[in-house]
PDB file of C-alpha atoms in Angstrom:
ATOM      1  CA  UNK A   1       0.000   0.000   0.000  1.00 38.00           C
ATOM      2  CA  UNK A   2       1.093   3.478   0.035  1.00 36.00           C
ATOM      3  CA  UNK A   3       0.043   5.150   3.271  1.00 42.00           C
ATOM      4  CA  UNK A   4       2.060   3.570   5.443  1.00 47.00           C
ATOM      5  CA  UNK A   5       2.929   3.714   9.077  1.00 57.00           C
ATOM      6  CA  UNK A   6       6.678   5.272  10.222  1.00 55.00           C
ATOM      7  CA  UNK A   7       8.387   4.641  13.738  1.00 47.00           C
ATOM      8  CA  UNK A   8      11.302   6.183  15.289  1.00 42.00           C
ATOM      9  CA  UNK A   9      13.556   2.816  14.032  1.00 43.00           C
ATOM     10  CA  UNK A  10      12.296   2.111  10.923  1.00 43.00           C
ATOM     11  CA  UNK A  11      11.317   4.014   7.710  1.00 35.00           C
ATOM     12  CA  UNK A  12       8.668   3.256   6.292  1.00 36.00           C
ATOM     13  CA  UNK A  13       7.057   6.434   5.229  1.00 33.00           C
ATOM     14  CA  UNK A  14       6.565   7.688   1.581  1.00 28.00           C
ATOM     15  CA  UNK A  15       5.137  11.380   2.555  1.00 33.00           C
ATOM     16  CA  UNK A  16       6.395  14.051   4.483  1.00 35.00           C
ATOM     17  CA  UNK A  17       5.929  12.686   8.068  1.00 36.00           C
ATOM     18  CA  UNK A  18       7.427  13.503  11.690  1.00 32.00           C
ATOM     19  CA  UNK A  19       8.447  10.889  14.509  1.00 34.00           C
ATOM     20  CA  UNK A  20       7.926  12.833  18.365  1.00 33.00           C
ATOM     21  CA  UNK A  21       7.697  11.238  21.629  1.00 35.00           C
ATOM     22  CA  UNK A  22       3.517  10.678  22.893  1.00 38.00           C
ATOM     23  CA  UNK A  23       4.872  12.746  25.731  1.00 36.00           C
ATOM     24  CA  UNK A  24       5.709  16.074  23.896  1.00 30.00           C
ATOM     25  CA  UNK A  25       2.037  15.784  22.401  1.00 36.00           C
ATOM     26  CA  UNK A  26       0.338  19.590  22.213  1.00 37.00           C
ATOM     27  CA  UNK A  27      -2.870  20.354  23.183  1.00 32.00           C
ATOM     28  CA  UNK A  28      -4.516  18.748  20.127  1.00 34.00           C
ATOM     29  CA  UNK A  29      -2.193  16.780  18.412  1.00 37.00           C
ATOM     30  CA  UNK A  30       1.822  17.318  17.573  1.00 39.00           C
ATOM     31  CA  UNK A  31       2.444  19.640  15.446  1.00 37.00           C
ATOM     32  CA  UNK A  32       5.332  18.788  12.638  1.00 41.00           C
ATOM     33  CA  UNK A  33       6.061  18.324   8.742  1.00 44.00           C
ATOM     34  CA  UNK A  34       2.877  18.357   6.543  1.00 48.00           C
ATOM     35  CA  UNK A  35       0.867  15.189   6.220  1.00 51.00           C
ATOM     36  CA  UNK A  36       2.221  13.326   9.435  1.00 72.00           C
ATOM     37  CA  UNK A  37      -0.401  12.600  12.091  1.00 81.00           C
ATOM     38  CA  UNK A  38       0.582  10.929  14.752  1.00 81.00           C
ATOM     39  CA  UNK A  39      -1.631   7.552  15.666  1.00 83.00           C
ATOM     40  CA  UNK A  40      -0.173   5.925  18.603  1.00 86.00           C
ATOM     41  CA  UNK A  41       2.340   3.963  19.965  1.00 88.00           C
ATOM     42  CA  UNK A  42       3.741   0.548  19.173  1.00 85.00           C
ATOM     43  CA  UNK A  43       3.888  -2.174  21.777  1.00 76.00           C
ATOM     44  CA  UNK A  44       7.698  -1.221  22.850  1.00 82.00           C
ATOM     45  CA  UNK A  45       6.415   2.553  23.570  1.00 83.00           C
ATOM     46  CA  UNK A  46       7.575   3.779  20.521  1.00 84.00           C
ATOM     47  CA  UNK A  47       5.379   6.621  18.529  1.00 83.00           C
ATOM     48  CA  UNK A  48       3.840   5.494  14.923  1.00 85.00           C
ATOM     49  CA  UNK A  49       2.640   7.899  12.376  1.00 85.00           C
ATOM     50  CA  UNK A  50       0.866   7.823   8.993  1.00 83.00           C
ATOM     51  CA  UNK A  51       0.913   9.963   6.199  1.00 82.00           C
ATOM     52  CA  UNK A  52      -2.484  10.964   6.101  1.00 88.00           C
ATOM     53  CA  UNK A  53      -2.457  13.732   3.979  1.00 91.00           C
ATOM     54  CA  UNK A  54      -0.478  13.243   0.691  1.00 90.00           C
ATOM     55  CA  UNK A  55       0.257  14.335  -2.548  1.00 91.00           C
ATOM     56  CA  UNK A  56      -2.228  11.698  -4.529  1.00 93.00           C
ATOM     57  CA  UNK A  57      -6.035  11.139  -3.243  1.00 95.00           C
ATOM     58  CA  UNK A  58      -5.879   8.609  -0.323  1.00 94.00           C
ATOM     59  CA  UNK A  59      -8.943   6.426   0.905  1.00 95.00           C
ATOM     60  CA  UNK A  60      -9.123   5.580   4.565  1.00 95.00           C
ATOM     61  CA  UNK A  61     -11.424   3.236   6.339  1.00 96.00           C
ATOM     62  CA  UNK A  62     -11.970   2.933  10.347  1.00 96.00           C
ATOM     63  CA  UNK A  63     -13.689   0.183  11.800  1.00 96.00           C
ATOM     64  CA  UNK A  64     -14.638   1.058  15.188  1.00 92.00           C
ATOM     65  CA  UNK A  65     -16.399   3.837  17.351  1.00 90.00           C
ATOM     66  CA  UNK A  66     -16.949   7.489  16.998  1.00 93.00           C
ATOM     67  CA  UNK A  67     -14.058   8.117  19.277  1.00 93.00           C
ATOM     68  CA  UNK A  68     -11.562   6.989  16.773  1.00 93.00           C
ATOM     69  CA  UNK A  69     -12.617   9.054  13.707  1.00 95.00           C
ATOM     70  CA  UNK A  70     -12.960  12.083  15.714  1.00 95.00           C
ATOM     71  CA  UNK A  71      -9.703  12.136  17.593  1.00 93.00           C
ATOM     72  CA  UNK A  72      -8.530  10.734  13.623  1.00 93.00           C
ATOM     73  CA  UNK A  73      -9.881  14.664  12.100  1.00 94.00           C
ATOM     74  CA  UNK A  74      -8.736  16.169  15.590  1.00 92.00           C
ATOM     75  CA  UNK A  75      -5.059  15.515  14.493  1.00 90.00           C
ATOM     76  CA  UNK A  76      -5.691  16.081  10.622  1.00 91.00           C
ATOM     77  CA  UNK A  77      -7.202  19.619  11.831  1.00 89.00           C
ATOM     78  CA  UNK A  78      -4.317  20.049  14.123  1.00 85.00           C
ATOM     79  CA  UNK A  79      -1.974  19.918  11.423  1.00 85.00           C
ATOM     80  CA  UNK A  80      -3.727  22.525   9.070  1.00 86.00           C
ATOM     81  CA  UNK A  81      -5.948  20.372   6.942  1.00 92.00           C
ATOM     82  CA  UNK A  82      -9.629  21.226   6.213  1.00 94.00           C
ATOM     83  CA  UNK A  83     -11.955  19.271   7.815  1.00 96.00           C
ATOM     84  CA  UNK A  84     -15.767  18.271   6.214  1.00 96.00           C
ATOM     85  CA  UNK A  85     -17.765  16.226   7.981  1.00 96.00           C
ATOM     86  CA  UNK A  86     -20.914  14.777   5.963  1.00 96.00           C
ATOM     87  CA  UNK A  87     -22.827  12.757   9.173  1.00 95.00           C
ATOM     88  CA  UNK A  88     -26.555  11.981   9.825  1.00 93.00           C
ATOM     89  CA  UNK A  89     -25.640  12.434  13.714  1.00 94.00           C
ATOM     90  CA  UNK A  90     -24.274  16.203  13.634  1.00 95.00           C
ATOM     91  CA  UNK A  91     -24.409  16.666  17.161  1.00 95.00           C
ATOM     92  CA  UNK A  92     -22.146  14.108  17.836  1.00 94.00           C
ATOM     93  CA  UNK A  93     -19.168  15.913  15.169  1.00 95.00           C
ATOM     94  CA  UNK A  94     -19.784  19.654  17.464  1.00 93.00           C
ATOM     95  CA  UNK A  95     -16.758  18.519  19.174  1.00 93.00           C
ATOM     96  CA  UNK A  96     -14.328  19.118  16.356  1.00 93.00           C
ATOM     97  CA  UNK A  97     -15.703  22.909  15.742  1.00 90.00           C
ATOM     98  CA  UNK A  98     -14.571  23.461  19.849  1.00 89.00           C
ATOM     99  CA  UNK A  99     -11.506  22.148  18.972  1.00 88.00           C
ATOM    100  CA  UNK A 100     -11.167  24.389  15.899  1.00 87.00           C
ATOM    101  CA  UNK A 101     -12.197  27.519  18.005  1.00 81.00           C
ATOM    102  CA  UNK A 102     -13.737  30.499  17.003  1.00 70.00           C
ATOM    103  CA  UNK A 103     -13.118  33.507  14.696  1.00 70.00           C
ATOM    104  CA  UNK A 104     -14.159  37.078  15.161  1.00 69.00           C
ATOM    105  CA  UNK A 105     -17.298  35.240  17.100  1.00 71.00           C
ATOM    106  CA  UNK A 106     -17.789  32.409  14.580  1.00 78.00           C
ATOM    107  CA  UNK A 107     -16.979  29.353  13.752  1.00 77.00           C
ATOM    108  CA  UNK A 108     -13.411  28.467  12.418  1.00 81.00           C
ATOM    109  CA  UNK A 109     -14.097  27.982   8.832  1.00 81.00           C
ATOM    110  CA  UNK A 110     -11.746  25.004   8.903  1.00 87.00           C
ATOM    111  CA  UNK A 111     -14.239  22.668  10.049  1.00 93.00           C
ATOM    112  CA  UNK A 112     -17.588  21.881   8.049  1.00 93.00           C
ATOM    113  CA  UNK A 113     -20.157  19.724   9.406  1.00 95.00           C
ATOM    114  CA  UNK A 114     -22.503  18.684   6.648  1.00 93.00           C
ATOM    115  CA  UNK A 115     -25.743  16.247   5.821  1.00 92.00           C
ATOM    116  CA  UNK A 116     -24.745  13.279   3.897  1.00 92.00           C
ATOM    117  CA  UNK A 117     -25.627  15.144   0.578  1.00 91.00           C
ATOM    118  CA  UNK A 118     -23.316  16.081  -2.122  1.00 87.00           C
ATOM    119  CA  UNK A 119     -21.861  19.621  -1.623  1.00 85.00           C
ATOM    120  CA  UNK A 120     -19.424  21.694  -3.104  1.00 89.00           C
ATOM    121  CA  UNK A 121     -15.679  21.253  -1.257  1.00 92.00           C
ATOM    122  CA  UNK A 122     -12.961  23.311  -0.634  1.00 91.00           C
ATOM    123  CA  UNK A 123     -10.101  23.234  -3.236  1.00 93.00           C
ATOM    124  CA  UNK A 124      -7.381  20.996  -1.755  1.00 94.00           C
ATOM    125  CA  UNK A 125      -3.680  22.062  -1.995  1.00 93.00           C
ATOM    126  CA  UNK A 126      -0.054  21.245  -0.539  1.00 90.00           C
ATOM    127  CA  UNK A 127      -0.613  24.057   1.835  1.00 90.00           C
ATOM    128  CA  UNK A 128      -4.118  23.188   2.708  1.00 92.00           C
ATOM    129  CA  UNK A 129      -4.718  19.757   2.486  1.00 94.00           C
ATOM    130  CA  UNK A 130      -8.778  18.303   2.928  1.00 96.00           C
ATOM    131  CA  UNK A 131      -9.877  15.647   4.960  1.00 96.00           C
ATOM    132  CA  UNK A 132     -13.354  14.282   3.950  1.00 97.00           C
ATOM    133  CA  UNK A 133     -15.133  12.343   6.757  1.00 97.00           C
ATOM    134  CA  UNK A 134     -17.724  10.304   5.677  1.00 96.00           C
ATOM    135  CA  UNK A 135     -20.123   9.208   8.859  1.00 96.00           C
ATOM    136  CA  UNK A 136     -22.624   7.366   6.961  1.00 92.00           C
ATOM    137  CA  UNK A 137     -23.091   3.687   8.621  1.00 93.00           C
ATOM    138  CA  UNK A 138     -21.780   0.662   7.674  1.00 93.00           C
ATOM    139  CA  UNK A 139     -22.567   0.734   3.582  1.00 91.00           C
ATOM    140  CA  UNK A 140     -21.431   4.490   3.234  1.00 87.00           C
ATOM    141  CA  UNK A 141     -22.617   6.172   0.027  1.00 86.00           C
ATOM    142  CA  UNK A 142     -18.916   7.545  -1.646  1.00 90.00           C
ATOM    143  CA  UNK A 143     -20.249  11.072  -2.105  1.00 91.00           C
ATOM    144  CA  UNK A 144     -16.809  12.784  -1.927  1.00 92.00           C
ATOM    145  CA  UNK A 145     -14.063  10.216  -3.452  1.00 90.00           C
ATOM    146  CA  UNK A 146     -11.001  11.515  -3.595  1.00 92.00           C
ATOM    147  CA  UNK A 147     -10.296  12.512  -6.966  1.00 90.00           C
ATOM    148  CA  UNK A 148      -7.487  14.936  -6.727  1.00 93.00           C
ATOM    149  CA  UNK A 149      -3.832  15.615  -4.626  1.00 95.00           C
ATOM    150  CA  UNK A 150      -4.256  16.090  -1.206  1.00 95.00           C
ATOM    151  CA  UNK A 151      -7.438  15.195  -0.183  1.00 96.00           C
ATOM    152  CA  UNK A 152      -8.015  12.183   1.845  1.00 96.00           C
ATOM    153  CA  UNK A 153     -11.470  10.685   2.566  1.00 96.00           C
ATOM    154  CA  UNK A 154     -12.186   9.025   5.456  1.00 96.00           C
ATOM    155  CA  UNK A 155     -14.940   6.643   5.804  1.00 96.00           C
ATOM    156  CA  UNK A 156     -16.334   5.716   9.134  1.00 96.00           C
ATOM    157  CA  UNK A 157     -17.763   2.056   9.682  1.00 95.00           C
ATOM    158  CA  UNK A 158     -18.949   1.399  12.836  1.00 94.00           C
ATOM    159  CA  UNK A 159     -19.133  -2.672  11.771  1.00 93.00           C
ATOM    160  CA  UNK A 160     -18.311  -4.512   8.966  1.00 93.00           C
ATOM    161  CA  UNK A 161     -21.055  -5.643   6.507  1.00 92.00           C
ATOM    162  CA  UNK A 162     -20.941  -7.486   3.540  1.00 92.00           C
ATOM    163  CA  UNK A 163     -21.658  -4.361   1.008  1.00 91.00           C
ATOM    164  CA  UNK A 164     -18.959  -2.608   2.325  1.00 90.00           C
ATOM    165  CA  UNK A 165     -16.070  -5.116   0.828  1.00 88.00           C
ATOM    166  CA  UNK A 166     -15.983  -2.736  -2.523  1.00 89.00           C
ATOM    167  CA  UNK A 167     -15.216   0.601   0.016  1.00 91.00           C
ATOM    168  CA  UNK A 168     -13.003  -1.624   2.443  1.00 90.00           C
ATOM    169  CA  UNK A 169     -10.509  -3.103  -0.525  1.00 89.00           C
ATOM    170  CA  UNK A 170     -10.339   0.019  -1.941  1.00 90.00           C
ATOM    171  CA  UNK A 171      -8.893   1.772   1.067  1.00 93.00           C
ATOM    172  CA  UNK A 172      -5.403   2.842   1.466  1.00 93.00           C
ATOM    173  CA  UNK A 173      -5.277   2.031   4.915  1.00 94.00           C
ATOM    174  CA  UNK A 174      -7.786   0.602   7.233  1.00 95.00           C
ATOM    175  CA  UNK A 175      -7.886   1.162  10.434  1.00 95.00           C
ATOM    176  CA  UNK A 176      -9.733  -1.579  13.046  1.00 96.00           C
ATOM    177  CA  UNK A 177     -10.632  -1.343  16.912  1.00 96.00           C
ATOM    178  CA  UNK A 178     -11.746  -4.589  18.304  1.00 96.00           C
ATOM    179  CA  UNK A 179     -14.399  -7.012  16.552  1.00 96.00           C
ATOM    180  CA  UNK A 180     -16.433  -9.941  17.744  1.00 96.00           C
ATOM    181  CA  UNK A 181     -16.051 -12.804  16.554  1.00 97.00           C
ATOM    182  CA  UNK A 182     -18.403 -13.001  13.648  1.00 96.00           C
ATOM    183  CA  UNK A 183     -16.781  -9.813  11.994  1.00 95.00           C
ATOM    184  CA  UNK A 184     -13.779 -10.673  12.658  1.00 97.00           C
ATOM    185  CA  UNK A 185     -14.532 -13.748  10.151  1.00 97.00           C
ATOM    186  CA  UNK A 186     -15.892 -11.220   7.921  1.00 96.00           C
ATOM    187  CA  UNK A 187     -12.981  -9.104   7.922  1.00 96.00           C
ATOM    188  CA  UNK A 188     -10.734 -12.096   6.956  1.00 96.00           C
ATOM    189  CA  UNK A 189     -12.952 -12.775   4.266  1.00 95.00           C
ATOM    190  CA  UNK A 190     -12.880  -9.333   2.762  1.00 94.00           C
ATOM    191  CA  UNK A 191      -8.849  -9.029   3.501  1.00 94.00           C
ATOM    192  CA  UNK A 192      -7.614 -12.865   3.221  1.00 94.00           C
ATOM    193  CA  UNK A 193      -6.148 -12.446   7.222  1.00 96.00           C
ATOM    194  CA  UNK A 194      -4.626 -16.082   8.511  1.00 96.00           C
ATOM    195  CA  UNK A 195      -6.407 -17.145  11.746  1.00 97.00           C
ATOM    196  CA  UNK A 196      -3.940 -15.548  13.825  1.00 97.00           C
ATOM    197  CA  UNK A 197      -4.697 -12.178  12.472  1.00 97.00           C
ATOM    198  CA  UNK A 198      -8.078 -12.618  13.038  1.00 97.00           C
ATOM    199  CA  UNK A 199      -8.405 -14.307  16.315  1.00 97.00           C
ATOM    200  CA  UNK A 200      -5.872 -11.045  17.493  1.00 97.00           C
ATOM    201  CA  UNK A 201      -8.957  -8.641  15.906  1.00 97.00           C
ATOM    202  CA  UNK A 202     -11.373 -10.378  18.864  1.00 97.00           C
ATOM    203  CA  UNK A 203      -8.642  -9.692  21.792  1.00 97.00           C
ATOM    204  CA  UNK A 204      -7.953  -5.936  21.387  1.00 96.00           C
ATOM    205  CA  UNK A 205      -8.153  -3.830  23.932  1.00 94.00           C
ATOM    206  CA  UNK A 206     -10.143  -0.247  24.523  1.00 93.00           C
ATOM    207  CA  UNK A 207      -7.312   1.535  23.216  1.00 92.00           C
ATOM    208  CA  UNK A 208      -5.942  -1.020  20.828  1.00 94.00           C
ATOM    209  CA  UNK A 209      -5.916  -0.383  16.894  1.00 95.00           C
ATOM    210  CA  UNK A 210      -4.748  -2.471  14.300  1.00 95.00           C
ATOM    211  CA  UNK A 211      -3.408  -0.556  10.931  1.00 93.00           C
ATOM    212  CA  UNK A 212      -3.919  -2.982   7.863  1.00 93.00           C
ATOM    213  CA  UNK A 213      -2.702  -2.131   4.451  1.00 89.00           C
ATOM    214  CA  UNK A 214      -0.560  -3.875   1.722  1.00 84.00           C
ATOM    215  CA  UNK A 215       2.070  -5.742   3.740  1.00 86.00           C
ATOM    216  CA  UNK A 216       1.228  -4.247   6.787  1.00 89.00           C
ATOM    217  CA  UNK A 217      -0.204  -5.327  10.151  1.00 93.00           C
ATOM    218  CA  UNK A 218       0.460  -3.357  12.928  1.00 92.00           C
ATOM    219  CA  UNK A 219      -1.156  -3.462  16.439  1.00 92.00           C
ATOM    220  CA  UNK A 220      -0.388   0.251  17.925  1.00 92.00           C
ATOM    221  CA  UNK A 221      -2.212   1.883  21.023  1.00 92.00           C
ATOM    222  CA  UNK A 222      -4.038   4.903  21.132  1.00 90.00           C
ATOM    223  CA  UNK A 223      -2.042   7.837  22.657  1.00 85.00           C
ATOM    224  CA  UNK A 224      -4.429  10.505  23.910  1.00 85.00           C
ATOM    225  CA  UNK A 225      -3.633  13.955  25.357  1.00 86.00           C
ATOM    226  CA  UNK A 226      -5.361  15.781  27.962  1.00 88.00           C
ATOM    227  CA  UNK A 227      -7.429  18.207  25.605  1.00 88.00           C
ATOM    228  CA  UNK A 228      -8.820  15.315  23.861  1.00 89.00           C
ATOM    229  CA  UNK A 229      -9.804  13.439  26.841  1.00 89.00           C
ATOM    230  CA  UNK A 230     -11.404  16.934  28.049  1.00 91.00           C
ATOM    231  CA  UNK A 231     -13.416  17.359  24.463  1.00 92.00           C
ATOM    232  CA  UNK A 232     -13.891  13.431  24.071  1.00 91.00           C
ATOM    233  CA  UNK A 233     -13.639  11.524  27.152  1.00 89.00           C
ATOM    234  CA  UNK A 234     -11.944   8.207  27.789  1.00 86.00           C
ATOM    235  CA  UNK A 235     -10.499   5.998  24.916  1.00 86.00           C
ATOM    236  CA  UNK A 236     -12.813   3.422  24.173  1.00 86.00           C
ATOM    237  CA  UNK A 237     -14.230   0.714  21.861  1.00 86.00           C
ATOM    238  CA  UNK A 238     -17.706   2.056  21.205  1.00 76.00           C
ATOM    239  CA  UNK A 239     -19.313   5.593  20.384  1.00 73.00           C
TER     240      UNK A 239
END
């Protein structure tokens, strides 16, 4: 695959990315070279990023709970990306326009929370890249594919079903909290995962993630900082 994680010891990365301790993590997320966001840590300790926001339109899907995909945008936002949200639960993406903060009494502009309805998007470019989140259930409708540099769409599963094997092997990455048992079957299906791979899906924990792409598996654990546990609470498996 091309989006691909990076760690302090090995390079991996194809994009502009940035390697920093979870402990020197800003309010938000760290800030650093365009397109790295950081995602965790490995099992040693050691901080894991992913170029996120790239030169070439990049597909992303998460498996898991709201908490993921917003602290996922959090970090996009924090490093200057747009952020458009198309949901049918807007309350729920709020959170990301108090992160973003206000301007001259408004909203920052650099968040859009939208109905899951076609709409015209800001322009991406090297110097403001666009992340598209698409909150749409578990057979998402691809309103905004990513069709040019730049922008990366993100699109939020909260389980796997059947009719979402076209949008799930099309991904760049895919990103995977914990599954039970019977989607965790699924997910080998769609992906061709050995039983070890899948049994390891069942046995995550809260803030467990596993990043799939072309060769690569890689368990990681969710680092979060104290703004986002003020703005979204605990890490955990479920929205």
């Amino acid at each position: 695959m091309s989006t691909r994680l990076r760690d302090a010891g090995q390079n991996q990365g194809i994009a502009p990315e940035f390697t920093v301790d979870p402990a020197m993590l800003d309010a938000i997320s760290p800030s650093g070279d365009r397109g790295g966001v950081v995602l965790g840590s490995g099992l040693k300790g050691e901080p894991l990023t992913v170029s996120a926001l790239r030169s070439q339109p990049t597909r992303i899907v998460l498996v898991g709970g709201l908490y993921l995909a917003r602290q996922v945008a959090m970090r996009a936002m924090a490093t200057g990306a747009w952020v458009v949200v198309a949901t049918g639960r807007p309350a729920a993406w709020q959170v990301l326009q108090q992160a973003a903060g206000s301007r001259d009494g408004r909203p920052s502009p650099l968040v859009q929370i939208r109905r899951l309805s076609p709409v015209e998007l800001p322009r991406p470019s090297e110097d403001a890249p666009l992340l598209v989140v698409t909150d749409g259930g578990p057979t998402p409708q691809d309103l905004f594919p990513p069709r040019s540099p730049w922008q990366t769409t993100v699109y939020v599963l909260p389980y796997l079903h059947p009719q979402a094997g076209t949008t799930a092997n099309a991904a760049d990455l895919v990103l995977m909290q914990r599954l039970p048992a019977g989607q965790a079957e699924l997910a080998a299906r769609i992906w061709r995962l050995p039983p070890q791979m899948m049994r390891q899906l069942t046995t995550l924990k809260d803030d467990q993630i596993v990043a799939l792409g072309t060769n690569l598996w890689r368990p990681l654990r969710l680092v979060t900082t104290q703004k986002e546990q003020q703005l979204l609470g605990p890490v955990r498996r479920g929205d």
